[in-house]
Each structure stands twice: as C-alpha cells, then as structure tokens.
C-alpha cells in the first residue's frame, strides 16, 4: 500500500505550504501550522493532498482511520552512531561512582573501548545489530537518519563500519545518510604520534572511502582531549577535496572553537554545543551551519544542556537529534529528545517539533523531500494515539504516544 487516505485526524501538524522553505529560525520556530479535523492523501509514497474533513474529495483509496489521533511529519534524526558492537553500562556505573566521561576516555575507555569491541566483531554481526536498532527507531517515529562511523579507528574497521551503513541503506525503508568519523578519538597506539593518525585519516581512509562512495559527510570530534581546531581544519580541507561536506562534533566539553571552525568550513551542522556562549552565537549568525543540540547526552552524562532557548532567541535555527550511541546516549527515541528540549532547554513543544522535523531535514540536506507536511514531499508521518493536545507528547515523557508509523505511504509494523 503506497497510496493511502488518512482520515479523522484530530489535527494535522507540521504543514509547510511553501516547498522552498528549508529550515525555520528564531520566532518562525514557534509556528507549527495545522488543520483541525483533517485528512491526508499519500499517492505512490508522496503527499498529494490534505485539508479539512469537510472538504474530503471523493476518491477510492485504501484508508486508515486516525481515530482522532494527531498526525505529524516523521522525526528526522540527524546525528546517530547506531553501528556499534556492545553496550557500555560498566562505564555508566563508573560515572555514577564519580568518574567523569573525560577521565574514562583518557584511561582508554569510552570511544576506544567501543573501538576494541567493534574491531573484534564481524561485518555481518554488526549489520544485524545495527539493523535491529534502525527498525527500533523507525517504530519510534524516525523517518530519516544519519549514521556515523568512528568506532573503527583503523583503515579496515572504518571501512567495515561504512560498509555496514551502505548495506543498511540498501534494506532501509527510510533514507540514511552516512558520515565518516575516523577522527573520533586518537587510538592508543598513536597517542605519542597524533600526527601519524591524522595522516592516516587524510591519506588512507579518505581516499578509500571516496573510491567506494561510502559517505556523504565527514565529522571530527573537535573538543578538548580529542582533536584540536587545527587538526579538524586539516581533515575538513582534505575531506572537501573528496566531496565530503562537514558535520562537526563541537563544544561538548569546553569552549574549544569547534563552532567557529565548523562555520568557517561551511559545515552543514555543528552538533553538541553544550558550551555555547556569545562568541559561538555570533559565529553561527555569520553562516548557514545548523546548530544541533543533543539533550540525551546531557541527560545521560550529567553535563550542561546546549542553550537552545538562547540560540533561538538570537534569531538562529535550532535542531535536535538523538546521538544514539553506547557511551553518551543509549537511546534513540526522538520523543524523549523533544521532552528534554522542552523541560531542560525551555523550548515550546512547537519549537521542539520544528527542531526535530524541518530543521533535522536541513541538517541532512533533505528539506526538499522530508521534514514537513508539504505536497510533493515523502509521505513519512506519525499518527498519535488519541491524546488531548500536541503538548501532551513531550508532557508524557518516556511514554510512547505513537499509534502508527507510515513511511512513504506504507504502514510499518
Ligand atoms: O556524540 N562525543 C563524541 N562522540 C559521541 C560519544 C561517543 C561514545 O562515547 O561512544 C557523542 O556523544
Ligand atoms: Fe555523537
């Protein structure tokens, strides 16, 4: 069933009639256009019509009764690391007992722990576990996703991760974008010779990834204890020569210049932003880089939240993503991200929905096909249970308000 009529929608939210709108900024983010008592028509996977039930046209299509649930565009999760080998709850317990994320990383845990486990796992096993996570988040309402490498940290293992992502693309009902994150951490054997690892990323990994067409973007963990601004810049310049645009991990652990270097290199997005002040906001205003907050990570690690409220109040766009990964966010549920954005960053429900739909689409260069209820875009939607209001979604944190998920007109079970 790629064509479907959805009727008896309590309210159809996330309508953007102007298909040229790619993102929402500042006060625009508080507007989430809607039609009450609505219908929506998806034909051959594409949204072709919507309106009030009073003007429902005569058509014969298979239909779904929304039963007075709300309909929203699917979430876009623009930042994940769902290809990984094992969970890391032992580090979670170490943090409860007082160790910090950075201390654990400096002692060879964290990303390096995940890398050792991933290096020991076959491509097939990685594929199966990542596939299960992919379908888990689809059932939770994610309608397009970005997946990063970065737990390989050797030429072969980074390629292995990216090949897994390529295989996921081939079987996925939702669009996947792949990001190369070879510069996620300096492997232990290169600790005394960082330069050699950066050269490996630039001279060996990037050419092979490009030759196999394995990634759309290049990411660097530009932060204290990880990669410097200068190292980040070198990697981004090299990646650009292979046609990879930048998406940066920046300012999670300090005011490290990650935002400024991302903007300077016209990164599509700069993500984390727990340490964002006036200088970072000014820099963002001088570019088109999407700021992305990852509130799950702040919740789980007990670090500050990105100042989403101040970023929006400065007139900027703001996006939210799950950062689903075994270290800092072992959860990919976008509805929980929306709840945290409301309770901790003081975004309104409308702002948080825009941040996880149209602005997520911008952060993956998918605004032409995803992120809103717009004629001509993909019919990727969420139908909620019968709930009293839109705000009930973030209000009922941790509980799933989704009744049905439809991807390109097909109901996903
Ligand atoms: O986005 N901060 C860098 N990378 C991931 C965490 C990786 C890990 O701890 O495994 C993040 O939080
Ligand atoms: Fe991340």
GROMACS .gro file of C-alpha atoms and ligand atoms in nm:
model
  426
    1UNK     CA    1   0.000   0.000   0.000
    2UNK     CA    2   0.190   0.306  -0.117
    3UNK     CA    3  -0.125   0.510  -0.161
    4UNK     CA    4  -0.344   0.580   0.135
    5UNK     CA    5  -0.606   0.819   0.263
    6UNK     CA    6  -0.573   0.905   0.632
    7UNK     CA    7  -0.897   1.040   0.772
    8UNK     CA    8  -1.039   1.167   1.100
    9UNK     CA    9  -0.713   1.335   1.204
   10UNK     CA   10  -0.774   1.547   1.516
   11UNK     CA   11  -0.514   1.793   1.383
   12UNK     CA   12  -0.261   1.766   1.104
   13UNK     CA   13   0.055   1.939   1.230
   14UNK     CA   14   0.375   2.050   1.059
   15UNK     CA   15   0.222   2.188   0.741
   16UNK     CA   16   0.458   2.398   0.529
   17UNK     CA   17   0.289   2.503   0.208
   18UNK     CA   18   0.593   2.675   0.059
   19UNK     CA   19   0.810   2.385  -0.059
   20UNK     CA   20   1.114   2.614  -0.090
   21UNK     CA   21   1.137   2.658   0.291
   22UNK     CA   22   1.438   2.456   0.407
   23UNK     CA   23   1.453   2.543   0.777
   24UNK     CA   24   1.292   2.757   1.045
   25UNK     CA   25   1.479   3.017   1.251
   26UNK     CA   26   1.407   3.232   1.556
   27UNK     CA   27   1.040   3.318   1.603
   28UNK     CA   28   0.940   3.110   1.297
   29UNK     CA   29   1.015   2.807   1.509
   30UNK     CA   30   0.717   2.873   1.734
   31UNK     CA   31   0.478   2.830   1.441
   32UNK     CA   32   0.365   2.480   1.357
   33UNK     CA   33   0.086   2.522   1.105
   34UNK     CA   34  -0.206   2.285   1.139
   35UNK     CA   35  -0.553   2.193   1.015
   36UNK     CA   36  -0.805   2.053   1.260
   37UNK     CA   37  -1.033   1.759   1.175
   38UNK     CA   38  -0.821   1.681   0.872
   39UNK     CA   39  -0.746   1.425   0.603
   40UNK     CA   40  -0.416   1.350   0.427
   41UNK     CA   41  -0.365   1.170   0.097
   42UNK     CA   42  -0.040   0.992   0.006
   43UNK     CA   43  -0.014   0.862  -0.352
   44UNK     CA   44   0.276   0.645  -0.467
   45UNK     CA   45   0.457   0.738  -0.148
   46UNK     CA   46   0.420   1.115  -0.194
   47UNK     CA   47   0.191   1.360  -0.012
   48UNK     CA   48  -0.053   1.483  -0.278
   49UNK     CA   49  -0.335   1.644  -0.084
   50UNK     CA   50  -0.459   1.738   0.263
   51UNK     CA   51  -0.734   1.950   0.407
   52UNK     CA   52  -1.036   1.964   0.631
   53UNK     CA   53  -1.259   1.655   0.655
   54UNK     CA   54  -1.546   1.884   0.547
   55UNK     CA   55  -1.386   1.910   0.204
   56UNK     CA   56  -1.272   1.547   0.169
   57UNK     CA   57  -1.277   1.469  -0.206
   58UNK     CA   58  -1.448   1.158  -0.347
   59UNK     CA   59  -1.165   0.912  -0.404
   60UNK     CA   60  -1.121   0.542  -0.380
   61UNK     CA   61  -0.802   0.465  -0.194
   62UNK     CA   62  -0.721   0.228   0.090
   63UNK     CA   63  -0.781   0.428   0.405
   64UNK     CA   64  -0.657   0.448   0.762
   65UNK     CA   65  -0.877   0.596   1.031
   66UNK     CA   66  -0.661   0.814   1.256
   67UNK     CA   67  -0.931   0.780   1.521
   68UNK     CA   68  -0.884   1.136   1.639
   69UNK     CA   69  -0.509   1.099   1.674
   70UNK     CA   70  -0.274   1.376   1.563
   71UNK     CA   71  -0.061   1.347   1.251
   72UNK     CA   72   0.291   1.489   1.240
   73UNK     CA   73   0.576   1.461   0.992
   74UNK     CA   74   0.817   1.183   1.097
   75UNK     CA   75   1.116   1.284   1.309
   76UNK     CA   76   1.447   1.335   1.134
   77UNK     CA   77   1.740   1.211   1.343
   78UNK     CA   78   2.041   1.394   1.201
   79UNK     CA   79   2.305   1.253   1.440
   80UNK     CA   80   2.349   0.889   1.546
   81UNK     CA   81   2.615   0.625   1.596
   82UNK     CA   82   2.391   0.316   1.571
   83UNK     CA   83   2.658   0.087   1.427
   84UNK     CA   84   2.833  -0.036   1.740
   85UNK     CA   85   2.932  -0.366   1.891
   86UNK     CA   86   2.839  -0.363   2.258
   87UNK     CA   87   2.669  -0.158   2.527
   88UNK     CA   88   2.887   0.021   2.789
   89UNK     CA   89   2.690   0.005   3.112
   90UNK     CA   90   3.010  -0.063   3.312
   91UNK     CA   91   3.120   0.296   3.231
   92UNK     CA   92   2.775   0.419   3.329
   93UNK     CA   93   2.831   0.266   3.674
   94UNK     CA   94   3.183   0.418   3.691
   95UNK     CA   95   3.028   0.761   3.628
   96UNK     CA   96   2.768   0.705   3.898
   97UNK     CA   97   3.060   0.641   4.134
   98UNK     CA   98   3.227   0.968   4.040
   99UNK     CA   99   3.446   0.923   3.731
  100UNK     CA  100   3.386   1.171   3.450
  101UNK     CA  101   3.331   1.088   3.083
  102UNK     CA  102   3.667   1.252   3.004
  103UNK     CA  103   3.854   1.058   3.275
  104UNK     CA  104   3.715   0.729   3.147
  105UNK     CA  105   3.811   0.823   2.791
  106UNK     CA  106   4.163   0.931   2.892
  107UNK     CA  107   4.213   0.591   3.061
  108UNK     CA  108   4.138   0.405   2.737
  109UNK     CA  109   3.764   0.359   2.792
  110UNK     CA  110   3.487   0.539   2.611
  111UNK     CA  111   3.524   0.553   2.234
  112UNK     CA  112   3.842   0.340   2.248
  113UNK     CA  113   3.653   0.074   2.444
  114UNK     CA  114   3.384   0.068   2.174
  115UNK     CA  115   3.655   0.053   1.906
  116UNK     CA  116   3.820  -0.255   2.058
  117UNK     CA  117   3.484  -0.431   2.067
  118UNK     CA  118   3.391  -0.331   1.715
  119UNK     CA  119   3.727  -0.438   1.573
  120UNK     CA  120   3.661  -0.787   1.712
  121UNK     CA  121   3.317  -0.815   1.554
  122UNK     CA  122   3.236  -0.932   1.203
  123UNK     CA  123   3.067  -0.710   0.947
  124UNK     CA  124   2.765  -0.942   0.942
  125UNK     CA  125   2.715  -0.930   1.319
  126UNK     CA  126   2.748  -0.551   1.317
  127UNK     CA  127   2.496  -0.530   1.035
  128UNK     CA  128   2.240  -0.742   1.220
  129UNK     CA  129   2.264  -0.547   1.546
  130UNK     CA  130   2.254  -0.209   1.370
  131UNK     CA  131   1.958  -0.323   1.161
  132UNK     CA  132   1.766  -0.406   1.480
  133UNK     CA  133   1.841  -0.055   1.615
  134UNK     CA  134   1.736   0.102   1.286
  135UNK     CA  135   1.397  -0.070   1.291
  136UNK     CA  136   1.357   0.010   1.661
  137UNK     CA  137   1.392   0.385   1.594
  138UNK     CA  138   1.169   0.368   1.285
  139UNK     CA  139   0.895   0.221   1.503
  140UNK     CA  140   0.952   0.512   1.743
  141UNK     CA  141   0.884   0.763   1.466
  142UNK     CA  142   1.217   0.835   1.298
  143UNK     CA  143   1.168   0.887   0.924
  144UNK     CA  144   1.526   0.963   0.810
  145UNK     CA  145   1.856   0.914   0.988
  146UNK     CA  146   2.225   0.991   0.978
  147UNK     CA  147   2.470   0.721   1.090
  148UNK     CA  148   2.838   0.781   1.166
  149UNK     CA  149   3.144   0.562   1.159
  150UNK     CA  150   3.407   0.635   1.424
  151UNK     CA  151   3.431   0.316   1.629
  152UNK     CA  152   3.667   0.152   1.379
  153UNK     CA  153   3.971   0.380   1.407
  154UNK     CA  154   4.175   0.163   1.169
  155UNK     CA  155   4.151   0.178   0.791
  156UNK     CA  156   3.986  -0.164   0.770
  157UNK     CA  157   3.748  -0.113   1.060
  158UNK     CA  158   3.633   0.232   0.950
  159UNK     CA  159   3.562   0.081   0.605
  160UNK     CA  160   3.384  -0.208   0.775
  161UNK     CA  161   3.153   0.032   0.960
  162UNK     CA  162   3.080   0.234   0.649
  163UNK     CA  163   3.008  -0.083   0.450
  164UNK     CA  164   2.758  -0.181   0.719
  165UNK     CA  165   2.590   0.158   0.675
  166UNK     CA  166   2.584   0.104   0.297
  167UNK     CA  167   2.414  -0.234   0.350
  168UNK     CA  168   2.163  -0.069   0.585
  169UNK     CA  169   2.085   0.185   0.313
  170UNK     CA  170   2.002  -0.099   0.076
  171UNK     CA  171   1.740  -0.255   0.305
  172UNK     CA  172   1.610   0.051   0.489
  173UNK     CA  173   1.260   0.187   0.429
  174UNK     CA  174   1.388   0.530   0.543
  175UNK     CA  175   1.663   0.749   0.396
  176UNK     CA  176   2.005   0.707   0.557
  177UNK     CA  177   2.300   0.947   0.525
  178UNK     CA  178   2.648   0.819   0.610
  179UNK     CA  179   2.914   1.021   0.788
  180UNK     CA  180   3.281   0.931   0.813
  181UNK     CA  181   3.408   0.998   1.167
  182UNK     CA  182   3.757   0.849   1.158
  183UNK     CA  183   3.866   1.143   1.373
  184UNK     CA  184   3.653   1.037   1.670
  185UNK     CA  185   3.945   0.960   1.906
  186UNK     CA  186   4.320   0.908   1.880
  187UNK     CA  187   4.384   0.531   1.906
  188UNK     CA  188   4.612   0.429   2.196
  189UNK     CA  189   4.894   0.318   1.964
  190UNK     CA  190   4.904   0.671   1.815
  191UNK     CA  191   4.894   0.861   2.148
  192UNK     CA  192   5.262   0.954   2.114
  193UNK     CA  193   5.222   1.035   1.746
  194UNK     CA  194   4.891   1.207   1.678
  195UNK     CA  195   5.026   1.335   1.351
  196UNK     CA  196   5.055   0.982   1.214
  197UNK     CA  197   4.689   0.909   1.290
  198UNK     CA  198   4.572   1.232   1.127
  199UNK     CA  199   4.781   1.145   0.823
  200UNK     CA  200   4.618   0.801   0.817
  201UNK     CA  201   4.272   0.961   0.819
  202UNK     CA  202   4.367   1.202   0.542
  203UNK     CA  203   4.591   0.990   0.321
  204UNK     CA  204   4.446   0.641   0.359
  205UNK     CA  205   4.093   0.646   0.495
  206UNK     CA  206   3.951   0.936   0.295
  207UNK     CA  207   4.070   0.816  -0.049
  208UNK     CA  208   3.935   0.463   0.010
  209UNK     CA  209   3.602   0.589   0.140
  210UNK     CA  210   3.569   0.815  -0.159
  211UNK     CA  211   3.663   0.538  -0.403
  212UNK     CA  212   3.388   0.314  -0.261
  213UNK     CA  213   3.146   0.606  -0.228
  214UNK     CA  214   3.081   0.519   0.135
  215UNK     CA  215   2.999   0.857   0.292
  216UNK     CA  216   2.823   1.186   0.229
  217UNK     CA  217   2.977   1.376   0.521
  218UNK     CA  218   3.294   1.400   0.726
  219UNK     CA  219   3.280   1.459   1.101
  220UNK     CA  220   3.556   1.537   1.353
  221UNK     CA  221   3.525   1.530   1.734
  222UNK     CA  222   3.673   1.878   1.779
  223UNK     CA  223   3.696   1.910   2.154
  224UNK     CA  224   3.934   1.909   2.450
  225UNK     CA  225   4.111   1.576   2.484
  226UNK     CA  226   4.016   1.479   2.127
  227UNK     CA  227   4.101   1.680   1.812
  228UNK     CA  228   4.226   2.038   1.802
  229UNK     CA  229   4.089   2.311   1.581
  230UNK     CA  230   4.398   2.292   1.359
  231UNK     CA  231   4.369   1.916   1.320
  232UNK     CA  232   3.998   1.950   1.248
  233UNK     CA  233   4.067   2.210   0.983
  234UNK     CA  234   4.322   1.991   0.806
  235UNK     CA  235   4.082   1.698   0.797
  236UNK     CA  236   3.793   1.913   0.670
  237UNK     CA  237   4.005   2.062   0.393
  238UNK     CA  238   4.109   1.714   0.282
  239UNK     CA  239   3.751   1.579   0.305
  240UNK     CA  240   3.625   1.862   0.089
  241UNK     CA  241   3.862   1.755  -0.187
  242UNK     CA  242   3.681   1.420  -0.186
  243UNK     CA  243   3.340   1.589  -0.199
  244UNK     CA  244   3.255   1.527   0.166
  245UNK     CA  245   3.082   1.814   0.342
  246UNK     CA  246   3.137   1.872   0.713
  247UNK     CA  247   2.922   1.784   1.012
  248UNK     CA  248   3.112   1.854   1.333
  249UNK     CA  249   3.105   1.735   1.694
  250UNK     CA  250   3.190   2.058   1.876
  251UNK     CA  251   3.185   2.229   2.216
  252UNK     CA  252   3.063   1.929   2.415
  253UNK     CA  253   3.342   1.952   2.671
  254UNK     CA  254   3.453   2.314   2.654
  255UNK     CA  255   3.470   2.640   2.460
  256UNK     CA  256   3.711   2.487   2.213
  257UNK     CA  257   3.648   2.675   1.889
  258UNK     CA  258   3.456   2.385   1.734
  259UNK     CA  259   3.165   2.606   1.639
  260UNK     CA  260   3.382   2.869   1.472
  261UNK     CA  261   3.578   2.614   1.269
  262UNK     CA  262   3.254   2.445   1.158
  263UNK     CA  263   3.108   2.776   1.039
  264UNK     CA  264   3.436   2.871   0.870
  265UNK     CA  265   3.426   2.548   0.669
  266UNK     CA  266   3.056   2.582   0.586
  267UNK     CA  267   2.969   2.271   0.779
  268UNK     CA  268   2.612   2.155   0.728
  269UNK     CA  269   2.577   2.127   1.104
  270UNK     CA  270   2.769   2.163   1.428
  271UNK     CA  271   2.642   1.931   1.697
  272UNK     CA  272   2.651   1.911   2.081
  273UNK     CA  273   2.705   2.280   2.175
  274UNK     CA  274   2.688   2.224   2.549
  275UNK     CA  275   2.947   2.504   2.577
  276UNK     CA  276   2.800   2.781   2.365
  277UNK     CA  277   2.831   3.149   2.455
  278UNK     CA  278   2.818   3.485   2.282
  279UNK     CA  279   3.119   3.418   2.058
  280UNK     CA  280   2.967   3.092   1.929
  281UNK     CA  281   2.627   3.254   1.871
  282UNK     CA  282   2.787   3.541   1.682
  283UNK     CA  283   2.980   3.294   1.469
  284UNK     CA  284   2.663   3.094   1.389
  285UNK     CA  285   2.491   3.415   1.282
  286UNK     CA  286   2.760   3.466   1.020
  287UNK     CA  287   2.699   3.136   0.844
  288UNK     CA  288   2.444   2.877   0.737
  289UNK     CA  289   2.563   2.597   0.966
  290UNK     CA  290   2.274   2.437   1.158
  291UNK     CA  291   2.330   2.426   1.536
  292UNK     CA  292   2.222   2.085   1.670
  293UNK     CA  293   2.154   2.010   2.035
  294UNK     CA  294   2.181   1.656   2.172
  295UNK     CA  295   1.994   1.669   2.502
  296UNK     CA  296   2.002   1.293   2.563
  297UNK     CA  297   2.377   1.324   2.603
  298UNK     CA  298   2.346   1.600   2.865
  299UNK     CA  299   2.081   1.398   3.048
  300UNK     CA  300   2.285   1.080   3.045
  301UNK     CA  301   2.630   1.226   3.119
  302UNK     CA  302   2.507   1.495   3.359
  303UNK     CA  303   2.671   1.776   3.162
  304UNK     CA  304   2.515   2.116   3.074
  305UNK     CA  305   2.245   2.137   2.809
  306UNK     CA  306   2.309   2.330   2.490
  307UNK     CA  307   2.144   2.673   2.529
  308UNK     CA  308   1.868   2.605   2.277
  309UNK     CA  309   1.650   2.884   2.413
  310UNK     CA  310   1.923   3.147   2.372
  311UNK     CA  311   2.013   3.016   2.027
  312UNK     CA  312   1.651   3.052   1.907
  313UNK     CA  313   1.610   3.389   2.082
  314UNK     CA  314   1.916   3.509   1.890
  315UNK     CA  315   1.714   3.451   1.572
  316UNK     CA  316   1.901   3.135   1.475
  317UNK     CA  317   1.762   2.800   1.364
  318UNK     CA  318   1.799   2.512   1.609
  319UNK     CA  319   1.786   2.138   1.551
  320UNK     CA  320   1.772   1.841   1.788
  321UNK     CA  321   1.893   1.485   1.739
  322UNK     CA  322   1.928   1.169   1.949
  323UNK     CA  323   2.305   1.099   1.928
  324UNK     CA  324   2.206   0.731   1.978
  325UNK     CA  325   2.537   0.563   2.081
  326UNK     CA  326   2.657   0.325   2.353
  327UNK     CA  327   2.856   0.586   2.551
  328UNK     CA  328   2.659   0.906   2.590
  329UNK     CA  329   2.307   0.830   2.466
  330UNK     CA  330   2.200   0.465   2.460
  331UNK     CA  331   1.853   0.563   2.341
  332UNK     CA  332   1.728   0.682   2.002
  333UNK     CA  333   1.374   0.778   2.092
  334UNK     CA  334   1.312   1.120   1.939
  335UNK     CA  335   1.000   1.181   2.150
  336UNK     CA  336   1.224   1.177   2.459
  337UNK     CA  337   1.459   1.426   2.288
  338UNK     CA  338   1.155   1.651   2.238
  339UNK     CA  339   1.061   1.615   2.608
  340UNK     CA  340   1.412   1.706   2.724
  341UNK     CA  341   1.422   2.004   2.489
  342UNK     CA  342   1.102   2.132   2.648
  343UNK     CA  343   1.184   2.062   3.013
  344UNK     CA  344   1.558   2.139   3.010
  345UNK     CA  345   1.616   2.382   2.721
  346UNK     CA  346   1.281   2.560   2.760
  347UNK     CA  347   1.173   2.512   2.402
  348UNK     CA  348   0.797   2.512   2.344
  349UNK     CA  349   0.650   2.189   2.203
  350UNK     CA  350   0.611   2.363   1.864
  351UNK     CA  351   0.977   2.470   1.863
  352UNK     CA  352   1.091   2.122   1.962
  353UNK     CA  353   0.884   1.963   1.683
  354UNK     CA  354   1.027   2.205   1.425
  355UNK     CA  355   1.375   2.130   1.560
  356UNK     CA  356   1.323   1.754   1.508
  357UNK     CA  357   1.146   1.771   1.171
  358UNK     CA  358   1.215   2.051   0.921
  359UNK     CA  359   1.542   2.157   1.085
  360UNK     CA  360   1.654   1.795   1.112
  361UNK     CA  361   1.587   1.764   0.742
  362UNK     CA  362   1.806   2.071   0.679
  363UNK     CA  363   2.087   1.911   0.883
  364UNK     CA  364   2.077   1.617   0.639
  365UNK     CA  365   2.014   1.821   0.323
  366UNK     CA  366   1.675   1.652   0.292
  367UNK     CA  367   1.444   1.951   0.324
  368UNK     CA  368   1.320   1.908  -0.034
  369UNK     CA  369   1.173   1.564   0.049
  370UNK     CA  370   1.139   1.541   0.427
  371UNK     CA  371   1.055   1.728   0.745
  372UNK     CA  372   0.707   1.870   0.685
  373UNK     CA  373   0.357   1.807   0.556
  374UNK     CA  374   0.406   1.956   0.210
  375UNK     CA  375   0.261   1.845  -0.122
  376UNK     CA  376   0.533   1.667  -0.317
  377UNK     CA  377   0.730   1.552  -0.011
  378UNK     CA  378   0.750   1.190   0.101
  379UNK     CA  379   0.453   1.055   0.292
  380UNK     CA  380   0.650   0.989   0.612
  381UNK     CA  381   0.425   1.052   0.908
  382UNK     CA  382   0.341   0.962   1.265
  383UNK     CA  383  -0.017   0.904   1.380
  384UNK     CA  384  -0.050   0.952   1.754
  385UNK     CA  385  -0.282   0.779   1.995
  386UNK     CA  386  -0.589   0.982   2.086
  387UNK     CA  387  -0.425   1.243   2.310
  388UNK     CA  388  -0.563   1.574   2.435
  389UNK     CA  389  -0.310   1.813   2.278
  390UNK     CA  390   0.020   1.847   2.095
  391UNK     CA  391   0.191   1.942   2.422
  392UNK     CA  392   0.085   1.605   2.563
  393UNK     CA  393   0.362   1.442   2.352
  394UNK     CA  394   0.657   1.598   2.543
  395UNK     CA  395   0.450   1.620   2.864
  396UNK     CA  396   0.412   1.242   2.878
  397UNK     CA  397   0.792   1.195   2.876
  398UNK     CA  398   0.928   0.846   2.827
  399UNK     CA  399   0.592   0.709   2.716
  400UNK     CA  400   0.527   0.646   2.352
  401UNK     CA  401   0.229   0.836   2.215
  402UNK     CA  402   0.271   0.689   1.866
  403UNK     CA  403  -0.005   0.469   1.732
  404UNK     CA  404   0.110   0.419   1.372
  405UNK     CA  405   0.418   0.499   1.166
  406UNK     CA  406   0.381   0.544   0.791
  407UNK     CA  407   0.684   0.561   0.563
  408UNK     CA  408   0.628   0.663   0.200
  409UNK     CA  409   0.264   0.564   0.234
  410UNK     CA  410   0.337   0.224   0.385
  411UNK     CA  411   0.243   0.140   0.742
  412UNK     CA  412   0.541  -0.002   0.932
  413UNK     CA  413   0.468  -0.276   1.180
  414LIG     O1  414   2.838   1.229   2.033
  414LIG     N1  415   3.123   1.295   2.172
  414LIG     C1  416   3.162   1.218   2.087
  414LIG     N2  417   3.100   1.111   2.038
  414LIG     C2  418   2.979   1.054   2.089
  414LIG     C3  419   3.001   0.964   2.204
  414LIG     C4  420   3.083   0.850   2.169
  414LIG     C5  421   3.097   0.750   2.278
  414LIG     O2  422   3.111   0.782   2.396
  414LIG     O3  423   3.096   0.633   2.239
  414LIG     C6  424   2.882   1.163   2.124
  414LIG     O4  425   2.848   1.185   2.240
  415LIG    FE1  426   2.774   1.198   1.852
   0.00000   0.00000   0.00000
